[in-house]
PDB file of C-alpha atoms in Angstrom:
ATOM      1  CA  UNK G   1      87.670  79.288 139.821  1.00 75.00           C
ATOM      2  CA  UNK G   2      85.988  77.049 137.275  1.00 89.00           C
ATOM      3  CA  UNK G   3      85.956  79.819 134.674  1.00 93.00           C
ATOM      4  CA  UNK G   4      89.589  80.703 135.381  1.00 95.00           C
ATOM      5  CA  UNK G   5      90.596  77.054 135.025  1.00 94.00           C
ATOM      6  CA  UNK G   6      88.833  76.928 131.680  1.00 96.00           C
ATOM      7  CA  UNK G   7      90.597  80.145 130.645  1.00 97.00           C
ATOM      8  CA  UNK G   8      93.942  78.423 131.186  1.00 97.00           C
ATOM      9  CA  UNK G   9      92.762  75.504 129.059  1.00 97.00           C
ATOM     10  CA  UNK G  10      91.872  77.931 126.279  1.00 98.00           C
ATOM     11  CA  UNK G  11      95.348  79.501 126.408  1.00 98.00           C
ATOM     12  CA  UNK G  12      96.890  76.020 126.269  1.00 98.00           C
ATOM     13  CA  UNK G  13      95.094  75.404 122.985  1.00 98.00           C
ATOM     14  CA  UNK G  14      96.798  78.396 121.374  1.00 97.00           C
ATOM     15  CA  UNK G  15     100.363  78.144 122.665  1.00 97.00           C
ATOM     16  CA  UNK G  16     102.693  75.979 124.782  1.00 97.00           C
ATOM     17  CA  UNK G  17     103.942  79.273 126.267  1.00 97.00           C
ATOM     18  CA  UNK G  18     101.183  79.122 128.855  1.00 98.00           C
ATOM     19  CA  UNK G  19     100.603  77.728 132.324  1.00 98.00           C
ATOM     20  CA  UNK G  20      98.855  74.421 132.798  1.00 97.00           C
ATOM     21  CA  UNK G  21      96.151  74.285 135.455  1.00 96.00           C
ATOM     22  CA  UNK G  22      94.091  71.658 137.238  1.00 93.00           C
ATOM     23  CA  UNK G  23      90.694  72.118 138.813  1.00 89.00           C
ATOM     24  CA  UNK G  24      90.432  71.030 142.450  1.00 87.00           C
ATOM     25  CA  UNK G  25      88.136  71.214 145.474  1.00 83.00           C
ATOM     26  CA  UNK G  26      89.581  73.062 148.480  1.00 84.00           C
ATOM     27  CA  UNK G  27      88.339  72.260 151.981  1.00 88.00           C
ATOM     28  CA  UNK G  28      88.778  74.970 154.600  1.00 87.00           C
ATOM     29  CA  UNK G  29      89.347  73.794 158.192  1.00 91.00           C
ATOM     30  CA  UNK G  30      89.164  75.961 161.312  1.00 88.00           C
ATOM     31  CA  UNK G  31      92.660  75.874 162.819  1.00 88.00           C
ATOM     32  CA  UNK G  32      91.335  75.871 166.390  1.00 88.00           C
ATOM     33  CA  UNK G  33      88.292  73.630 166.263  1.00 92.00           C
ATOM     34  CA  UNK G  34      89.539  71.434 163.395  1.00 86.00           C
ATOM     35  CA  UNK G  35      86.019  71.560 161.976  1.00 89.00           C
ATOM     36  CA  UNK G  36      85.273  71.963 158.292  1.00 88.00           C
ATOM     37  CA  UNK G  37      84.236  75.520 157.495  1.00 85.00           C
ATOM     38  CA  UNK G  38      83.511  75.341 153.781  1.00 86.00           C
ATOM     39  CA  UNK G  39      84.439  73.879 150.416  1.00 82.00           C
ATOM     40  CA  UNK G  40      85.209  75.837 147.263  1.00 79.00           C
ATOM     41  CA  UNK G  41      86.535  75.226 143.779  1.00 80.00           C
ATOM     42  CA  UNK G  42      90.272  75.842 143.472  1.00 85.00           C
ATOM     43  CA  UNK G  43      92.931  75.797 140.784  1.00 89.00           C
ATOM     44  CA  UNK G  44      96.304  74.080 141.028  1.00 93.00           C
ATOM     45  CA  UNK G  45      98.680  76.054 138.838  1.00 95.00           C
ATOM     46  CA  UNK G  46     101.864  74.735 137.252  1.00 97.00           C
ATOM     47  CA  UNK G  47     104.974  76.097 138.996  1.00 97.00           C
ATOM     48  CA  UNK G  48     106.859  78.681 136.958  1.00 96.00           C
ATOM     49  CA  UNK G  49     110.062  76.611 137.150  1.00 97.00           C
ATOM     50  CA  UNK G  50     108.188  73.655 135.645  1.00 97.00           C
ATOM     51  CA  UNK G  51     106.831  75.907 132.897  1.00 98.00           C
ATOM     52  CA  UNK G  52     110.355  76.999 132.031  1.00 98.00           C
ATOM     53  CA  UNK G  53     111.735  73.444 132.037  1.00 97.00           C
ATOM     54  CA  UNK G  54     108.878  72.254 129.836  1.00 97.00           C
ATOM     55  CA  UNK G  55     109.854  74.979 127.372  1.00 97.00           C
ATOM     56  CA  UNK G  56     113.537  73.930 127.526  1.00 97.00           C
ATOM     57  CA  UNK G  57     114.522  77.121 129.307  1.00 97.00           C
ATOM     58  CA  UNK G  58     114.767  78.685 132.723  1.00 97.00           C
ATOM     59  CA  UNK G  59     112.728  81.216 134.626  1.00 97.00           C
ATOM     60  CA  UNK G  60     114.604  84.528 134.908  1.00 97.00           C
ATOM     61  CA  UNK G  61     113.765  87.577 136.971  1.00 95.00           C
ATOM     62  CA  UNK G  62     114.406  90.532 134.707  1.00 93.00           C
ATOM     63  CA  UNK G  63     112.241  93.478 135.714  1.00 89.00           C
ATOM     64  CA  UNK G  64     112.160  96.668 133.666  1.00 94.00           C
ATOM     65  CA  UNK G  65     112.502  94.941 130.320  1.00 94.00           C
ATOM     66  CA  UNK G  66     110.641  96.224 127.277  1.00 95.00           C
ATOM     67  CA  UNK G  67     108.904  94.725 124.252  1.00 96.00           C
ATOM     68  CA  UNK G  68     112.075  95.069 122.174  1.00 95.00           C
ATOM     69  CA  UNK G  69     113.993  92.816 124.589  1.00 97.00           C
ATOM     70  CA  UNK G  70     111.652  89.878 124.011  1.00 98.00           C
ATOM     71  CA  UNK G  71     111.071  87.381 121.224  1.00 97.00           C
ATOM     72  CA  UNK G  72     108.897  89.257 118.761  1.00 97.00           C
ATOM     73  CA  UNK G  73     106.397  86.586 117.725  1.00 96.00           C
ATOM     74  CA  UNK G  74     105.776  85.195 121.212  1.00 97.00           C
ATOM     75  CA  UNK G  75     105.325  88.709 122.575  1.00 97.00           C
ATOM     76  CA  UNK G  76     102.740  89.509 119.919  1.00 97.00           C
ATOM     77  CA  UNK G  77     100.970  86.244 120.699  1.00 98.00           C
ATOM     78  CA  UNK G  78     100.953  86.906 124.451  1.00 98.00           C
ATOM     79  CA  UNK G  79      99.497  90.363 123.905  1.00 97.00           C
ATOM     80  CA  UNK G  80      96.756  88.982 121.656  1.00 98.00           C
ATOM     81  CA  UNK G  81      96.161  86.286 124.262  1.00 98.00           C
ATOM     82  CA  UNK G  82      95.664  88.907 126.975  1.00 98.00           C
ATOM     83  CA  UNK G  83      93.284  90.751 124.644  1.00 98.00           C
ATOM     84  CA  UNK G  84      91.455  87.496 123.915  1.00 98.00           C
ATOM     85  CA  UNK G  85      90.758  86.783 127.596  1.00 98.00           C
ATOM     86  CA  UNK G  86      90.132  90.477 128.288  1.00 97.00           C
ATOM     87  CA  UNK G  87      92.954  90.825 130.798  1.00 97.00           C
ATOM     88  CA  UNK G  88      94.771  94.082 131.556  1.00 96.00           C
ATOM     89  CA  UNK G  89      96.063  93.134 135.015  1.00 96.00           C
ATOM     90  CA  UNK G  90      99.676  92.491 134.034  1.00 96.00           C
ATOM     91  CA  UNK G  91     102.981  94.253 133.410  1.00 95.00           C
ATOM     92  CA  UNK G  92     106.097  93.036 131.647  1.00 96.00           C
ATOM     93  CA  UNK G  93     107.984  96.029 133.037  1.00 95.00           C
ATOM     94  CA  UNK G  94     107.146  95.111 136.649  1.00 95.00           C
ATOM     95  CA  UNK G  95     106.880  91.328 136.071  1.00 96.00           C
ATOM     96  CA  UNK G  96     103.317  91.430 137.334  1.00 96.00           C
ATOM     97  CA  UNK G  97     101.451  88.254 136.316  1.00 97.00           C
ATOM     98  CA  UNK G  98     104.124  87.586 133.688  1.00 97.00           C
ATOM     99  CA  UNK G  99     106.996  85.093 133.791  1.00 97.00           C
ATOM    100  CA  UNK G 100     110.045  85.457 131.552  1.00 98.00           C
ATOM    101  CA  UNK G 101     111.564  82.254 130.174  1.00 98.00           C
ATOM    102  CA  UNK G 102     115.065  82.308 128.711  1.00 98.00           C
ATOM    103  CA  UNK G 103     116.134  79.516 126.346  1.00 97.00           C
ATOM    104  CA  UNK G 104     119.647  78.206 125.653  1.00 95.00           C
ATOM    105  CA  UNK G 105     120.175  80.893 123.022  1.00 96.00           C
ATOM    106  CA  UNK G 106     119.318  83.525 125.668  1.00 97.00           C
ATOM    107  CA  UNK G 107     116.131  84.475 123.844  1.00 98.00           C
ATOM    108  CA  UNK G 108     113.465  85.791 126.194  1.00 98.00           C
ATOM    109  CA  UNK G 109     109.821  84.689 126.029  1.00 98.00           C
ATOM    110  CA  UNK G 110     106.966  86.162 128.081  1.00 98.00           C
ATOM    111  CA  UNK G 111     104.388  83.818 129.602  1.00 98.00           C
ATOM    112  CA  UNK G 112     101.177  85.241 131.068  1.00 98.00           C
ATOM    113  CA  UNK G 113      99.216  83.887 134.019  1.00 97.00           C
ATOM    114  CA  UNK G 114      96.618  84.872 136.648  1.00 96.00           C
ATOM    115  CA  UNK G 115      93.437  85.716 134.754  1.00 96.00           C
ATOM    116  CA  UNK G 116      91.066  86.182 137.685  1.00 93.00           C
ATOM    117  CA  UNK G 117      90.590  89.885 136.846  1.00 95.00           C
ATOM    118  CA  UNK G 118      89.858  89.224 133.182  1.00 97.00           C
ATOM    119  CA  UNK G 119      86.672  89.721 131.219  1.00 97.00           C
ATOM    120  CA  UNK G 120      86.625  86.011 130.396  1.00 97.00           C
ATOM    121  CA  UNK G 121      86.415  85.088 134.084  1.00 95.00           C
ATOM    122  CA  UNK G 122      84.483  88.223 135.085  1.00 94.00           C
ATOM    123  CA  UNK G 123      84.260  87.815 138.861  1.00 91.00           C
ATOM    124  CA  UNK G 124      81.997  90.251 140.739  1.00 91.00           C
ATOM    125  CA  UNK G 125      84.946  91.952 142.475  1.00 92.00           C
ATOM    126  CA  UNK G 126      86.926  92.718 139.301  1.00 93.00           C
ATOM    127  CA  UNK G 127      87.355  96.353 138.277  1.00 93.00           C
ATOM    128  CA  UNK G 128      89.776  97.762 135.677  1.00 93.00           C
ATOM    129  CA  UNK G 129      92.739  99.954 136.560  1.00 93.00           C
ATOM    130  CA  UNK G 130      91.377 103.535 136.478  1.00 93.00           C
ATOM    131  CA  UNK G 131      94.458 104.644 134.541  1.00 92.00           C
ATOM    132  CA  UNK G 132      93.222 102.626 131.574  1.00 92.00           C
ATOM    133  CA  UNK G 133      89.897 104.489 131.433  1.00 91.00           C
ATOM    134  CA  UNK G 134      87.880 101.328 130.899  1.00 94.00           C
ATOM    135  CA  UNK G 135      84.254 100.996 131.948  1.00 94.00           C
ATOM    136  CA  UNK G 136      84.408  97.304 132.884  1.00 95.00           C
ATOM    137  CA  UNK G 137      86.798  94.355 132.781  1.00 95.00           C
ATOM    138  CA  UNK G 138      84.694  92.845 130.013  1.00 96.00           C
ATOM    139  CA  UNK G 139      85.877  95.671 127.752  1.00 96.00           C
ATOM    140  CA  UNK G 140      88.968  94.731 125.782  1.00 96.00           C
ATOM    141  CA  UNK G 141      92.080  96.849 125.377  1.00 95.00           C
ATOM    142  CA  UNK G 142      95.118  95.968 123.277  1.00 95.00           C
ATOM    143  CA  UNK G 143      98.208  96.919 125.272  1.00 94.00           C
ATOM    144  CA  UNK G 144     100.777  95.339 123.008  1.00 94.00           C
ATOM    145  CA  UNK G 145     103.495  96.830 120.796  1.00 94.00           C
ATOM    146  CA  UNK G 146     102.938  98.298 117.354  1.00 94.00           C
ATOM    147  CA  UNK G 147     102.808  95.545 114.745  1.00 96.00           C
ATOM    148  CA  UNK G 148     101.912  95.439 111.065  1.00 96.00           C
ATOM    149  CA  UNK G 149      98.634  93.942 109.911  1.00 97.00           C
ATOM    150  CA  UNK G 150     100.529  91.029 108.339  1.00 97.00           C
ATOM    151  CA  UNK G 151     102.398  90.292 111.574  1.00 97.00           C
ATOM    152  CA  UNK G 152      99.197  90.389 113.604  1.00 97.00           C
ATOM    153  CA  UNK G 153      97.293  88.332 111.049  1.00 97.00           C
ATOM    154  CA  UNK G 154      99.934  85.587 111.176  1.00 97.00           C
ATOM    155  CA  UNK G 155      99.575  85.313 114.939  1.00 97.00           C
ATOM    156  CA  UNK G 156      95.794  85.616 114.742  1.00 97.00           C
ATOM    157  CA  UNK G 157      95.725  82.485 112.587  1.00 97.00           C
ATOM    158  CA  UNK G 158      96.895  80.492 115.613  1.00 97.00           C
ATOM    159  CA  UNK G 159      93.685  81.532 117.325  1.00 98.00           C
ATOM    160  CA  UNK G 160      91.426  81.046 114.307  1.00 98.00           C
ATOM    161  CA  UNK G 161      92.687  77.493 113.835  1.00 97.00           C
ATOM    162  CA  UNK G 162      91.612  76.632 117.400  1.00 98.00           C
ATOM    163  CA  UNK G 163      88.215  78.300 117.491  1.00 98.00           C
ATOM    164  CA  UNK G 164      86.217  75.078 117.186  1.00 98.00           C
ATOM    165  CA  UNK G 165      88.340  73.453 119.909  1.00 98.00           C
ATOM    166  CA  UNK G 166      87.731  76.440 122.191  1.00 98.00           C
ATOM    167  CA  UNK G 167      83.969  76.258 121.811  1.00 97.00           C
ATOM    168  CA  UNK G 168      84.102  72.498 122.379  1.00 97.00           C
ATOM    169  CA  UNK G 169      86.175  73.027 125.548  1.00 97.00           C
ATOM    170  CA  UNK G 170      83.537  75.365 126.953  1.00 97.00           C
ATOM    171  CA  UNK G 171      80.691  72.992 126.066  1.00 96.00           C
ATOM    172  CA  UNK G 172      82.483  70.027 127.666  1.00 94.00           C
ATOM    173  CA  UNK G 173      83.055  71.791 131.018  1.00 92.00           C
ATOM    174  CA  UNK G 174      80.571  69.966 133.253  1.00 90.00           C
ATOM    175  CA  UNK G 175      81.275  72.259 136.213  1.00 86.00           C
ATOM    176  CA  UNK G 176      79.893  75.299 134.345  1.00 89.00           C
ATOM    177  CA  UNK G 177      76.171  75.977 134.167  1.00 89.00           C
ATOM    178  CA  UNK G 178      74.454  76.837 130.918  1.00 91.00           C
ATOM    179  CA  UNK G 179      74.369  80.603 131.418  1.00 92.00           C
ATOM    180  CA  UNK G 180      78.090  80.795 132.184  1.00 92.00           C
ATOM    181  CA  UNK G 181      78.857  78.675 129.140  1.00 95.00           C
ATOM    182  CA  UNK G 182      76.782  81.022 127.017  1.00 96.00           C
ATOM    183  CA  UNK G 183      78.562  84.093 128.404  1.00 96.00           C
ATOM    184  CA  UNK G 184      81.997  82.628 127.727  1.00 96.00           C
ATOM    185  CA  UNK G 185      81.104  81.540 124.195  1.00 97.00           C
ATOM    186  CA  UNK G 186      79.688  84.982 123.422  1.00 97.00           C
ATOM    187  CA  UNK G 187      82.882  86.563 124.740  1.00 98.00           C
ATOM    188  CA  UNK G 188      84.993  84.251 122.586  1.00 98.00           C
ATOM    189  CA  UNK G 189      82.882  85.024 119.513  1.00 98.00           C
ATOM    190  CA  UNK G 190      83.305  88.768 120.065  1.00 98.00           C
ATOM    191  CA  UNK G 191      87.079  88.299 119.990  1.00 98.00           C
ATOM    192  CA  UNK G 192      86.994  86.370 116.738  1.00 98.00           C
ATOM    193  CA  UNK G 193      85.067  89.188 115.091  1.00 97.00           C
ATOM    194  CA  UNK G 194      88.075  91.459 115.730  1.00 97.00           C
ATOM    195  CA  UNK G 195      90.518  89.044 114.071  1.00 98.00           C
ATOM    196  CA  UNK G 196      88.214  87.740 111.352  1.00 96.00           C
ATOM    197  CA  UNK G 197      89.902  89.578 108.476  1.00 95.00           C
ATOM    198  CA  UNK G 198      92.955  91.798 107.911  1.00 96.00           C
ATOM    199  CA  UNK G 199      90.561  94.763 107.716  1.00 96.00           C
ATOM    200  CA  UNK G 200      89.164  94.128 111.194  1.00 96.00           C
ATOM    201  CA  UNK G 201      92.666  93.532 112.559  1.00 97.00           C
ATOM    202  CA  UNK G 202      93.808  96.848 111.140  1.00 96.00           C
ATOM    203  CA  UNK G 203      90.825  98.666 112.641  1.00 94.00           C
ATOM    204  CA  UNK G 204      91.291  97.237 116.141  1.00 95.00           C
ATOM    205  CA  UNK G 205      95.013  96.682 116.619  1.00 95.00           C
ATOM    206  CA  UNK G 206      96.640  99.195 114.273  1.00 94.00           C
ATOM    207  CA  UNK G 207      94.325 102.163 113.741  1.00 90.00           C
ATOM    208  CA  UNK G 208      92.655 101.773 117.124  1.00 81.00           C
ATOM    209  CA  UNK G 209      95.755 101.166 119.177  1.00 78.00           C
ATOM    210  CA  UNK G 210      95.974 103.483 122.153  1.00 55.00           C
ATOM    211  CA  UNK G 211      98.894 104.426 124.341  1.00 43.00           C
ATOM    212  CA  UNK G 212      97.921 102.699 127.558  1.00 41.00           C
ATOM    213  CA  UNK G 213     100.379 102.894 130.403  1.00 40.00           C
ATOM    214  CA  UNK G 214     103.719 102.044 128.832  1.00 40.00           C
ATOM    215  CA  UNK G 215     105.300 102.726 132.204  1.00 38.00           C
ATOM    216  CA  UNK G 216     103.256  99.801 133.509  1.00 41.00           C
ATOM    217  CA  UNK G 217     103.237  97.420 130.558  1.00 51.00           C
ATOM    218  CA  UNK G 218     106.067  97.915 128.088  1.00 52.00           C
TER     219      UNK G 218
END
């Protein structure tokens, strides 16, 4: 839970189109005996209606929408964000771990959440969808729409400008031990290598783009 909470904080650094989260301590009580069973870290997640209001819009349930129906720049950013955290457990088409916010101009913006199956969090139970032919959740797969190198590079700059803040956020997380901090920083660094220059962006997100379950993602 601590690593997932930190993952939300990292997404908040890049875009306001993200969920806010708060780290908490959950106490489990036996319903019959009323005795404490255990305590675990937990995450309080911002309600989707509050996310929409904060973004001056409203949460809308519109399943079976496609990339072309959404705001172009925010969609590209969300897809790079999912790649950044190493998450493939989502679907715009099925509204799985994605909220759609509609503003007053009826423009639609996707907002991702639930990163527990991501490479950034990397829990022991996480396995990738076999349809994606990935070896492990720590592998990254770009599942976004086709974009030009210039379009991707513009969005990538939003990440590059926050790199130092991201590393500082990991270092400042007192609840994480040293090894977990090192793993997360290494994972972050590996992402920045893919967006370092237009040439690396082209190699990963243009030339290397694979068709990966459009019936699930779109």
